[in-house]
């Protein structure tokens, strides 16, 4: 008995059955001859009786012509499983151009394949433990509430997010959760506040000017100011920076700045910005004609072996109006056992009144293999200086204040100080053998020795803010590119108007720091 086949009209339509000879007797023709039930039943009965009476073998022996061929418009359909064509694959979706990948870049770093968009969360945390040795008489005559007590302090606790829009617009938002206060009753009852540090947009690859940054940011002045607090060689910047560059605003002010590199291999740099003069840490101020024009030039006459040998020279300058016609020069001890706003002062002019202030800060830095150094000299001229004496303002004309520092560093483990062309300053240290005590590979991190001498003079024309000489010895242990331990011994000589407030201050501090 032959195999039944299904036939489907080539142009579509109903499926028909083409069976062996007796089944091919057309039921359709009988249905046409007879109507109703009889017309449909009699042909079927005849087929069954005829098939039953046919000898086996004869059912397939009919002449070829006796088999009714299927109509020409019907195409056979093969029902075998191996003959069924596989289903068509769905078309692949084109890759999403905004899909982000992630890699580790001193922290989690997200980016699109074409680099148009990036995003990187970050943070820095620094915990200081301080012990001091200060004569009792000097301790009682120091300005500040903590009187050089031993202590533990969260020096910085910042969270940040930065990235890129459309490859040409960078954004940065960073907030500090330590050292800022709204109210203050006693050192133990100070109210912490979250304040912005860097909160800005930077437009890249602009014609002529190169880059333009708008928002809360650092002013382009001072090598150690442009070096991030994540990468400092000591626990604190110099006493001169504290007196002339920090400015009661945490080093960040609102404004607009243009900057760019030039010459081959980005060996030269310029920056110029206009900022709002402010003593606020919250990135705001009100007042008419209180502007600040600040700029910086830097050049690398020597730059070899990817920065293993370099020489940096630079000059920063600023000319600014005063905030409410007031100015105060002061500096804190280079170890702080309390939040910065509550730290004791080792030099202080008190509040002065004046017209405008001009600053110049020449800078010099270098790297020779594992050895590096940096030095700066800060100068400040205050015009139409007046000092309050009782209810009277005593005029002093233009007064001059200055200070500086020189520091040297040496890696015991063979690293060299890394350099950032974007800021024209030192950047992150990457140990050759990060610390590791499990697995097949062992590492001890990077070890660095450092020393600094600093000088500050806030005396001029009868205004006695004090003179200080500072000596700092440091040992830095870089565990990984993101974590380090620092230890500093500080010896400061203080010369004040009151002999009882003069003398030597000793301190030892340890910092545990990590960032991402």
Short mmCIF file of C-alpha atoms in Angstrom, two decimals:
data_model
loop_
_atom_site.label_atom_id
_atom_site.label_comp_id
_atom_site.label_asym_id
_atom_site.label_seq_id
_atom_site.Cartn_x
_atom_site.Cartn_y
_atom_site.Cartn_z
CA UNK A 1 0.00 0.00 0.00
CA UNK A 2 1.55 3.23 -1.10
CA UNK A 3 2.32 6.03 1.25
CA UNK A 4 -0.20 8.78 1.42
CA UNK A 5 0.93 12.24 0.43
CA UNK A 6 -0.49 15.58 1.23
CA UNK A 7 -0.88 18.02 -1.63
CA UNK A 8 -1.25 21.72 -1.16
CA UNK A 9 -2.31 24.01 -3.99
CA UNK A 10 0.75 25.89 -5.21
CA UNK A 11 -1.12 29.17 -5.00
CA UNK A 12 -2.58 28.44 -1.56
CA UNK A 13 -6.01 27.05 -0.64
CA UNK A 14 -7.23 23.86 1.03
CA UNK A 15 -5.04 20.74 1.52
CA UNK A 16 -6.22 17.69 -0.57
CA UNK A 17 -5.64 13.97 -0.03
CA UNK A 18 -4.10 11.84 -2.81
CA UNK A 19 -4.42 8.18 -1.61
CA UNK A 20 -3.92 4.74 -3.10
CA UNK A 21 -6.11 3.75 -6.05
CA UNK A 22 -9.38 3.26 -4.27
CA UNK A 23 -8.96 6.27 -2.10
CA UNK A 24 -8.22 8.27 -5.19
CA UNK A 25 -11.69 7.50 -6.42
CA UNK A 26 -12.97 10.99 -6.33
CA UNK A 27 -15.30 11.62 -3.46
CA UNK A 28 -15.58 15.08 -4.77
CA UNK A 29 -17.17 13.79 -8.06
CA UNK A 30 -19.72 11.72 -6.13
CA UNK A 31 -20.62 14.73 -4.07
CA UNK A 32 -21.31 16.56 -7.29
CA UNK A 33 -23.60 13.79 -8.67
CA UNK A 34 -25.58 13.08 -5.57
CA UNK A 35 -27.04 15.56 -3.28
CA UNK A 36 -27.57 15.43 0.41
CA UNK A 37 -26.62 12.58 2.66
CA UNK A 38 -27.02 9.81 0.06
CA UNK A 39 -24.76 11.59 -2.39
CA UNK A 40 -22.01 11.77 0.22
CA UNK A 41 -22.52 8.28 1.76
CA UNK A 42 -22.83 5.90 -1.26
CA UNK A 43 -19.44 6.78 -2.83
CA UNK A 44 -17.69 6.26 0.48
CA UNK A 45 -19.34 2.82 0.96
CA UNK A 46 -18.36 1.79 -2.57
CA UNK A 47 -14.77 2.69 -1.94
CA UNK A 48 -14.58 0.63 1.22
CA UNK A 49 -16.17 -2.49 -0.41
CA UNK A 50 -13.98 -2.29 -3.48
CA UNK A 51 -10.77 -1.92 -1.42
CA UNK A 52 -11.69 -4.91 0.72
CA UNK A 53 -12.27 -7.13 -2.33
CA UNK A 54 -9.03 -6.23 -4.07
CA UNK A 55 -6.17 -8.79 -3.72
CA UNK A 56 -3.05 -7.66 -1.88
CA UNK A 57 -0.55 -6.41 -4.42
CA UNK A 58 -3.17 -5.53 -6.94
CA UNK A 59 -3.94 -2.35 -5.07
CA UNK A 60 -0.70 -0.88 -6.38
CA UNK A 61 -0.87 -2.55 -9.85
CA UNK A 62 -3.23 -0.22 -11.60
CA UNK A 63 -2.01 1.29 -14.82
CA UNK A 64 -0.24 4.56 -14.48
CA UNK A 65 -2.98 6.28 -16.33
CA UNK A 66 -5.56 5.00 -13.85
CA UNK A 67 -4.05 7.10 -11.12
CA UNK A 68 -5.55 10.46 -11.08
CA UNK A 69 -2.63 12.85 -11.01
CA UNK A 70 -3.05 15.76 -8.67
CA UNK A 71 -4.06 18.96 -10.31
CA UNK A 72 -1.24 20.99 -11.80
CA UNK A 73 -1.71 23.76 -9.30
CA UNK A 74 -0.92 21.48 -6.33
CA UNK A 75 2.66 21.13 -5.00
CA UNK A 76 3.67 18.21 -2.75
CA UNK A 77 4.68 18.86 0.83
CA UNK A 78 7.31 16.50 2.27
CA UNK A 79 6.44 15.63 5.89
CA UNK A 80 9.78 14.04 6.79
CA UNK A 81 11.41 15.73 9.80
CA UNK A 82 14.76 16.04 8.07
CA UNK A 83 13.14 17.74 5.11
CA UNK A 84 11.53 20.54 7.15
CA UNK A 85 13.53 23.72 6.55
CA UNK A 86 14.95 25.31 9.74
CA UNK A 87 13.14 28.41 11.02
CA UNK A 88 14.56 31.66 9.80
CA UNK A 89 16.84 33.43 12.31
CA UNK A 90 15.56 36.69 13.67
CA UNK A 91 17.65 39.57 12.36
CA UNK A 92 20.36 40.60 14.82
CA UNK A 93 19.75 43.86 16.62
CA UNK A 94 22.34 46.53 15.91
CA UNK A 95 24.58 47.23 18.93
CA UNK A 96 23.35 49.99 21.24
CA UNK A 97 25.76 52.91 20.80
CA UNK A 98 24.98 54.07 24.36
CA UNK A 99 25.64 50.69 26.00
CA UNK A 100 28.41 51.10 28.57
CA UNK A 101 31.30 48.85 29.47
CA UNK A 102 33.21 48.94 32.73
CA UNK A 103 36.89 48.66 33.58
CA UNK A 104 39.10 49.53 36.53
CA UNK A 105 40.87 52.87 36.09
CA UNK A 106 41.96 53.64 39.65
CA UNK A 107 38.27 53.15 40.35
CA UNK A 108 35.23 51.87 38.44
CA UNK A 109 35.17 53.53 35.02
CA UNK A 110 32.20 53.27 32.65
CA UNK A 111 32.44 54.14 28.95
CA UNK A 112 30.71 53.67 25.62
CA UNK A 113 32.54 51.81 22.84
CA UNK A 114 33.10 54.99 20.84
CA UNK A 115 34.24 56.96 23.88
CA UNK A 116 31.54 59.60 23.51
CA UNK A 117 30.23 59.13 27.03
CA UNK A 118 32.07 58.21 30.23
CA UNK A 119 31.22 58.11 33.92
CA UNK A 120 33.43 57.53 36.95
CA UNK A 121 32.33 57.63 40.60
CA UNK A 122 35.06 58.49 43.09
CA UNK A 123 35.94 59.48 46.59
CA UNK A 124 38.78 60.19 48.98
CA UNK A 125 39.06 59.51 52.72
CA UNK A 126 41.82 60.64 55.08
CA UNK A 127 41.99 59.85 58.78
CA UNK A 128 44.66 61.61 60.89
CA UNK A 129 45.99 60.74 64.34
CA UNK A 130 48.02 63.53 65.93
CA UNK A 131 50.21 63.93 69.04
CA UNK A 132 51.88 67.25 69.98
CA UNK A 133 54.41 68.56 72.48
CA UNK A 134 53.96 72.31 73.09
CA UNK A 135 55.13 74.37 76.10
CA UNK A 136 52.27 75.28 78.44
CA UNK A 137 52.91 79.03 78.14
CA UNK A 138 52.83 78.92 74.36
CA UNK A 139 49.77 76.67 74.42
CA UNK A 140 47.82 79.26 76.44
CA UNK A 141 48.73 82.07 74.03
CA UNK A 142 47.81 80.42 70.76
CA UNK A 143 44.73 81.53 68.80
CA UNK A 144 42.28 78.64 68.54
CA UNK A 145 40.01 76.43 70.65
CA UNK A 146 41.90 73.11 70.64
CA UNK A 147 45.21 74.41 72.14
CA UNK A 148 47.27 71.74 70.39
CA UNK A 149 45.57 68.79 72.08
CA UNK A 150 46.27 65.28 70.85
CA UNK A 151 43.45 63.87 68.79
CA UNK A 152 41.98 62.02 65.86
CA UNK A 153 40.32 63.81 62.96
CA UNK A 154 38.70 62.95 59.65
CA UNK A 155 40.73 65.30 57.48
CA UNK A 156 38.78 64.74 54.27
CA UNK A 157 35.73 62.69 53.32
CA UNK A 158 34.67 63.44 49.76
CA UNK A 159 32.49 61.76 47.19
CA UNK A 160 32.67 62.66 43.51
CA UNK A 161 31.23 61.84 40.12
CA UNK A 162 32.82 62.91 36.87
CA UNK A 163 32.59 61.99 33.22
CA UNK A 164 32.08 63.14 29.65
CA UNK A 165 29.12 64.13 27.51
CA UNK A 166 29.53 63.70 23.73
CA UNK A 167 33.34 63.53 24.07
CA UNK A 168 33.74 67.30 24.33
CA UNK A 169 31.99 68.25 27.60
CA UNK A 170 33.42 67.07 30.90
CA UNK A 171 31.49 67.31 34.14
CA UNK A 172 32.62 67.02 37.74
CA UNK A 173 30.66 67.10 40.98
CA UNK A 174 32.49 66.61 44.28
CA UNK A 175 31.28 67.25 47.82
CA UNK A 176 33.17 67.28 51.11
CA UNK A 177 31.46 65.75 54.16
CA UNK A 178 34.11 66.83 56.68
CA UNK A 179 35.60 70.12 57.95
CA UNK A 180 32.63 72.37 57.10
CA UNK A 181 30.35 73.93 59.71
CA UNK A 182 27.09 75.86 59.82
CA UNK A 183 27.18 76.71 63.52
CA UNK A 184 29.75 76.32 66.23
CA UNK A 185 29.24 76.40 69.98
CA UNK A 186 32.09 74.22 71.24
CA UNK A 187 34.48 71.98 69.33
CA UNK A 188 32.44 68.97 70.43
CA UNK A 189 29.13 70.50 69.29
CA UNK A 190 29.99 71.77 65.84
CA UNK A 191 27.41 71.14 63.13
CA UNK A 192 28.85 69.45 60.07
CA UNK A 193 27.71 70.62 56.65
CA UNK A 194 28.20 69.17 53.19
CA UNK A 195 29.90 71.64 50.87
CA UNK A 196 30.87 71.60 47.19
CA UNK A 197 34.52 71.52 46.20
CA UNK A 198 34.64 71.00 42.43
CA UNK A 199 31.28 71.49 40.74
CA UNK A 200 31.81 72.45 37.11
CA UNK A 201 31.54 71.82 33.37
CA UNK A 202 34.54 71.87 31.03
CA UNK A 203 34.11 72.43 27.29
CA UNK A 204 36.95 70.81 25.32
CA UNK A 205 38.54 71.40 21.91
CA UNK A 206 37.18 74.90 21.50
CA UNK A 207 38.65 77.10 18.75
CA UNK A 208 41.47 79.41 19.83
CA UNK A 209 41.13 78.99 23.63
CA UNK A 210 41.19 75.20 23.79
CA UNK A 211 39.26 74.49 27.01
CA UNK A 212 36.73 76.47 29.05
CA UNK A 213 35.66 75.56 32.60
CA UNK A 214 32.62 77.09 34.31
CA UNK A 215 31.59 76.54 37.93
CA UNK A 216 33.18 76.03 41.34
CA UNK A 217 36.86 75.21 40.82
CA UNK A 218 40.46 75.80 41.78
CA UNK A 219 42.09 79.05 40.74
CA UNK A 220 45.15 78.42 38.54
CA UNK A 221 47.86 79.48 40.96
CA UNK A 222 50.56 77.55 42.90
CA UNK A 223 52.10 74.19 42.05
CA UNK A 224 51.06 72.58 45.34
CA UNK A 225 47.54 73.98 44.94
CA UNK A 226 47.21 72.35 41.53
CA UNK A 227 48.44 69.05 43.01
CA UNK A 228 45.41 67.19 44.33
CA UNK A 229 45.20 66.51 48.07
CA UNK A 230 45.15 62.82 47.09
CA UNK A 231 48.77 63.09 45.93
CA UNK A 232 50.44 65.33 48.53
CA UNK A 233 53.92 64.46 49.75
CA UNK A 234 53.05 65.53 53.32
CA UNK A 235 49.93 65.54 55.47
CA UNK A 236 49.44 69.26 54.81
CA UNK A 237 50.55 71.76 52.21
CA UNK A 238 53.00 74.48 53.28
CA UNK A 239 52.22 77.22 55.81
CA UNK A 240 52.59 79.76 52.98
CA UNK A 241 49.88 78.07 50.96
CA UNK A 242 47.62 78.21 54.01
CA UNK A 243 48.26 81.93 54.44
CA UNK A 244 47.99 83.07 50.81
CA UNK A 245 46.13 80.53 48.65
CA UNK A 246 43.60 78.72 50.84
CA UNK A 247 41.65 81.94 51.49
CA UNK A 248 38.97 80.59 53.92
CA UNK A 249 37.13 79.09 50.91
CA UNK A 250 38.73 75.64 51.01
CA UNK A 251 40.67 76.54 47.85
CA UNK A 252 37.60 76.50 45.54
CA UNK A 253 35.74 79.50 44.13
CA UNK A 254 33.02 80.09 41.51
CA UNK A 255 34.22 81.44 38.19
CA UNK A 256 35.12 80.84 34.55
CA UNK A 257 38.57 79.75 33.34
CA UNK A 258 40.20 79.14 29.95
CA UNK A 259 43.27 76.91 29.72
CA UNK A 260 45.24 74.76 27.29
CA UNK A 261 48.56 73.08 26.57
CA UNK A 262 50.78 74.17 23.71
CA UNK A 263 54.14 73.32 22.12
CA UNK A 264 55.25 69.78 21.29
CA UNK A 265 54.27 66.98 23.70
CA UNK A 266 52.21 69.42 25.81
CA UNK A 267 55.34 70.94 27.29
CA UNK A 268 53.79 74.34 27.93
CA UNK A 269 50.56 75.45 29.58
CA UNK A 270 48.56 78.61 30.14
CA UNK A 271 45.45 79.36 32.18
CA UNK A 272 43.46 82.53 32.85
CA UNK A 273 40.22 82.94 34.75
CA UNK A 274 37.83 85.41 36.31
CA UNK A 275 36.39 84.40 39.67
CA UNK A 276 34.11 85.75 42.36
CA UNK A 277 36.05 86.81 45.44
CA UNK A 278 34.64 84.87 48.37
CA UNK A 279 35.55 83.63 51.82
CA UNK A 280 32.65 81.17 51.77
CA UNK A 281 33.10 77.40 51.50
CA UNK A 282 29.63 77.08 49.93
CA UNK A 283 30.59 78.42 46.50
CA UNK A 284 28.76 81.74 46.64
CA UNK A 285 29.13 85.40 47.58
CA UNK A 286 27.30 88.68 47.11
CA UNK A 287 28.86 92.09 46.67
CA UNK A 288 29.54 94.58 43.93
CA UNK A 289 32.95 94.80 42.25
CA UNK A 290 34.39 91.77 44.04
CA UNK A 291 36.21 89.99 41.25
CA UNK A 292 39.45 88.04 40.99
CA UNK A 293 41.65 87.77 37.87
CA UNK A 294 44.08 84.84 38.20
CA UNK A 295 46.42 83.20 35.69
CA UNK A 296 49.31 80.77 35.41
CA UNK A 297 52.06 79.90 32.93
CA UNK A 298 54.12 76.70 33.13
CA UNK A 299 56.82 75.15 30.96
CA UNK A 300 58.87 71.94 30.86
CA UNK A 301 62.35 72.77 29.49
CA UNK A 302 63.29 69.13 30.22
CA UNK A 303 60.95 66.17 29.79
CA UNK A 304 62.43 62.74 29.03
CA UNK A 305 61.55 59.05 29.42
CA UNK A 306 57.88 59.71 30.11
CA UNK A 307 58.68 62.04 32.97
CA UNK A 308 61.48 60.11 34.68
CA UNK A 309 63.60 63.20 34.08
CA UNK A 310 61.87 66.58 34.00
CA UNK A 311 62.24 70.18 35.02
CA UNK A 312 59.18 72.37 35.60
CA UNK A 313 59.13 76.16 35.83
CA UNK A 314 56.02 78.25 36.33
CA UNK A 315 54.55 81.54 37.47
CA UNK A 316 51.12 82.25 38.90
CA UNK A 317 49.60 85.66 39.48
CA UNK A 318 46.40 87.14 40.86
CA UNK A 319 44.88 90.61 41.14
CA UNK A 320 41.67 90.84 43.10
CA UNK A 321 39.16 92.89 44.96
CA UNK A 322 38.62 92.10 48.63
CA UNK A 323 35.52 90.52 50.07
CA UNK A 324 33.77 93.33 52.01
CA UNK A 325 37.07 95.26 51.86
CA UNK A 326 38.57 92.81 54.37
CA UNK A 327 41.61 90.55 54.28
CA UNK A 328 43.16 88.20 56.81
CA UNK A 329 46.44 86.32 56.54
CA UNK A 330 46.76 83.33 58.84
CA UNK A 331 48.33 79.89 58.91
CA UNK A 332 47.65 76.72 60.86
CA UNK A 333 50.00 74.11 62.27
CA UNK A 334 50.93 71.42 59.72
CA UNK A 335 49.33 68.70 61.86
CA UNK A 336 45.65 69.05 62.71
CA UNK A 337 43.94 67.14 65.50
CA UNK A 338 40.57 68.80 64.89
CA UNK A 339 38.50 69.89 61.90
CA UNK A 340 40.25 72.61 59.94
CA UNK A 341 37.92 75.42 61.01
CA UNK A 342 38.82 74.70 64.65
CA UNK A 343 42.58 74.33 64.18
CA UNK A 344 45.01 76.48 66.14
CA UNK A 345 46.81 79.33 64.35
CA UNK A 346 50.58 79.71 64.45
CA UNK A 347 50.57 83.02 62.53
CA UNK A 348 47.75 85.56 62.16
CA UNK A 349 47.45 89.23 61.19
CA UNK A 350 43.83 89.44 62.30
CA UNK A 351 41.33 91.19 60.04
CA UNK A 352 42.76 94.01 57.94
CA UNK A 353 40.97 96.46 55.67
CA UNK A 354 42.30 97.42 52.28
CA UNK A 355 41.72 98.19 48.62
CA UNK A 356 43.02 95.36 46.40
CA UNK A 357 45.48 92.52 46.67
CA UNK A 358 48.14 91.38 44.18
CA UNK A 359 49.91 88.01 44.38
CA UNK A 360 52.83 86.43 42.53
CA UNK A 361 53.88 82.81 43.01
CA UNK A 362 56.94 81.56 41.07
CA UNK A 363 57.33 77.76 41.10
CA UNK A 364 60.04 75.22 40.38
CA UNK A 365 59.91 71.41 40.40
CA UNK A 366 61.96 68.54 39.05
CA UNK A 367 62.30 64.77 38.79
CA UNK A 368 65.50 62.79 38.32
CA UNK A 369 64.60 59.13 38.58
CA UNK A 370 63.64 58.32 42.17
CA UNK A 371 64.61 61.81 43.36
CA UNK A 372 62.22 64.78 43.07
CA UNK A 373 61.87 68.28 44.49
CA UNK A 374 59.58 71.29 44.40
CA UNK A 375 59.78 74.86 45.66
CA UNK A 376 57.61 77.99 45.59
CA UNK A 377 57.77 81.57 46.81
CA UNK A 378 54.52 83.35 47.73
CA UNK A 379 54.25 87.13 47.72
CA UNK A 380 51.30 89.39 48.49
CA UNK A 381 50.81 93.17 48.33
CA UNK A 382 47.77 94.68 50.06
CA UNK A 383 46.97 98.25 48.97
CA UNK A 384 45.50 100.93 51.28
CA UNK A 385 45.96 98.68 54.31
CA UNK A 386 44.14 99.71 57.47
CA UNK A 387 44.21 97.95 60.82
CA UNK A 388 41.47 98.37 63.42
CA UNK A 389 42.77 99.64 66.74
CA UNK A 390 39.82 99.99 69.07
CA UNK A 391 37.20 101.91 67.09
CA UNK A 392 39.78 103.54 64.82
CA UNK A 393 41.19 102.31 61.49
CA UNK A 394 44.93 103.07 61.39
CA UNK A 395 46.31 103.42 57.81
CA UNK A 396 49.52 101.62 56.81
CA UNK A 397 49.64 102.18 53.05
CA UNK A 398 50.64 99.17 50.95
CA UNK A 399 51.88 96.27 53.04
CA UNK A 400 53.87 93.24 51.90
CA UNK A 401 53.74 89.65 53.16
CA UNK A 402 55.62 86.64 51.88
CA UNK A 403 56.74 83.06 52.47
CA UNK A 404 57.94 79.97 50.70
CA UNK A 405 59.10 76.40 50.98
CA UNK A 406 61.44 73.84 49.42
CA UNK A 407 60.94 70.10 49.67
CA UNK A 408 62.75 66.99 48.46
CA UNK A 409 61.58 63.37 48.07
CA UNK A 410 63.25 60.06 47.34
CA UNK A 411 61.77 56.64 46.54
CA UNK A 412 63.58 53.75 48.20
CA UNK A 413 61.87 51.24 45.91
CA UNK A 414 62.74 52.67 42.49
CA UNK A 415 59.56 54.53 41.49
CA UNK A 416 59.55 58.11 40.19
CA UNK A 417 57.16 61.00 40.78
CA UNK A 418 54.40 60.96 38.13
CA UNK A 419 53.51 64.21 36.34
CA UNK A 420 50.14 65.40 35.01
CA UNK A 421 50.24 67.61 31.89
CA UNK A 422 46.60 68.61 32.32
CA UNK A 423 47.36 70.38 35.62
CA UNK A 424 51.14 70.75 35.17
CA UNK A 425 51.64 69.26 38.63
CA UNK A 426 52.48 65.96 40.31
CA UNK A 427 49.90 63.18 40.25
CA UNK A 428 49.27 59.62 41.49
CA UNK A 429 52.13 57.36 42.58
CA UNK A 430 51.95 53.84 41.10
CA UNK A 431 54.01 51.28 43.07
CA UNK A 432 56.04 48.85 41.00
CA UNK A 433 55.07 46.06 43.39
CA UNK A 434 51.78 46.82 45.16
CA UNK A 435 51.49 45.25 48.58
CA UNK A 436 50.42 41.61 48.42
CA UNK A 437 50.87 38.78 50.93
CA UNK A 438 48.72 36.02 49.41
CA UNK A 439 49.18 34.04 46.21
CA UNK A 440 52.39 33.38 44.31
CA UNK A 441 53.40 37.05 43.98
CA UNK A 442 54.56 39.14 46.93
CA UNK A 443 54.86 42.92 47.08
CA UNK A 444 55.81 45.56 49.65
CA UNK A 445 54.42 48.65 47.92
CA UNK A 446 56.43 51.83 47.36
CA UNK A 447 58.42 53.60 50.11
CA UNK A 448 59.33 57.28 49.95
CA UNK A 449 61.31 59.62 52.22
CA UNK A 450 60.49 63.35 52.21
CA UNK A 451 61.71 66.54 53.89
CA UNK A 452 60.49 70.15 53.77
CA UNK A 453 61.56 73.53 55.06
CA UNK A 454 59.02 76.36 55.09
CA UNK A 455 59.18 80.04 55.96
CA UNK A 456 56.36 82.53 56.54
CA UNK A 457 56.57 86.25 57.35
CA UNK A 458 53.36 88.12 58.22
CA UNK A 459 55.08 91.15 59.76
CA UNK A 460 55.22 94.51 57.98
CA UNK A 461 55.09 98.20 58.95
CA UNK A 462 54.08 97.52 62.53
CA UNK A 463 51.53 94.86 61.72
CA UNK A 464 52.77 91.76 63.54
CA UNK A 465 51.20 88.55 62.30
CA UNK A 466 54.20 86.44 63.23
CA UNK A 467 57.14 84.68 61.62
CA UNK A 468 57.44 80.90 61.44
CA UNK A 469 60.12 78.44 60.39
CA UNK A 470 58.92 74.91 59.73
CA UNK A 471 60.82 71.62 59.37
CA UNK A 472 58.95 68.48 58.33
CA UNK A 473 60.22 64.93 57.92
CA UNK A 474 57.98 62.41 56.20
CA UNK A 475 57.76 58.71 55.43
CA UNK A 476 55.21 57.60 52.85
CA UNK A 477 54.17 54.00 52.27
CA UNK A 478 52.15 53.59 49.06
CA UNK A 479 50.38 50.26 49.52
CA UNK A 480 48.65 50.37 46.12
CA UNK A 481 47.91 53.18 43.65
CA UNK A 482 44.78 53.87 45.73
CA UNK A 483 45.92 53.51 49.35
CA UNK A 484 48.79 54.83 51.45
CA UNK A 485 50.03 55.44 54.97
CA UNK A 486 51.90 58.66 55.81
CA UNK A 487 53.88 59.64 58.89
CA UNK A 488 55.13 63.21 59.55
CA UNK A 489 57.27 64.76 62.26
CA UNK A 490 56.87 68.55 62.41
CA UNK A 491 59.05 71.08 64.23
CA UNK A 492 57.90 74.71 64.01
CA UNK A 493 59.62 77.78 65.42
CA UNK A 494 57.18 80.61 66.15
CA UNK A 495 58.12 84.27 66.64
CA UNK A 496 55.13 86.27 67.88
CA UNK A 497 54.65 89.81 69.19
CA UNK A 498 54.16 88.37 72.67
CA UNK A 499 57.28 86.52 73.86
CA UNK A 500 55.04 84.18 75.86
CA UNK A 501 53.49 83.03 72.58
CA UNK A 502 56.88 82.31 70.97
CA UNK A 503 58.75 79.04 71.04
CA UNK A 504 59.02 75.57 69.50
CA UNK A 505 56.10 73.32 68.61
CA UNK A 506 56.60 69.58 68.09
CA UNK A 507 54.14 67.18 66.55
CA UNK A 508 53.86 63.70 65.12
CA UNK A 509 51.04 62.58 62.87
CA UNK A 510 49.94 59.50 60.95
CA UNK A 511 47.45 59.46 58.08
CA UNK A 512 45.54 56.54 56.66
CA UNK A 513 44.33 57.51 53.19
CA UNK A 514 42.57 55.84 50.30
CA UNK A 515 40.78 57.04 47.21
CA UNK A 516 39.11 55.74 44.07
#
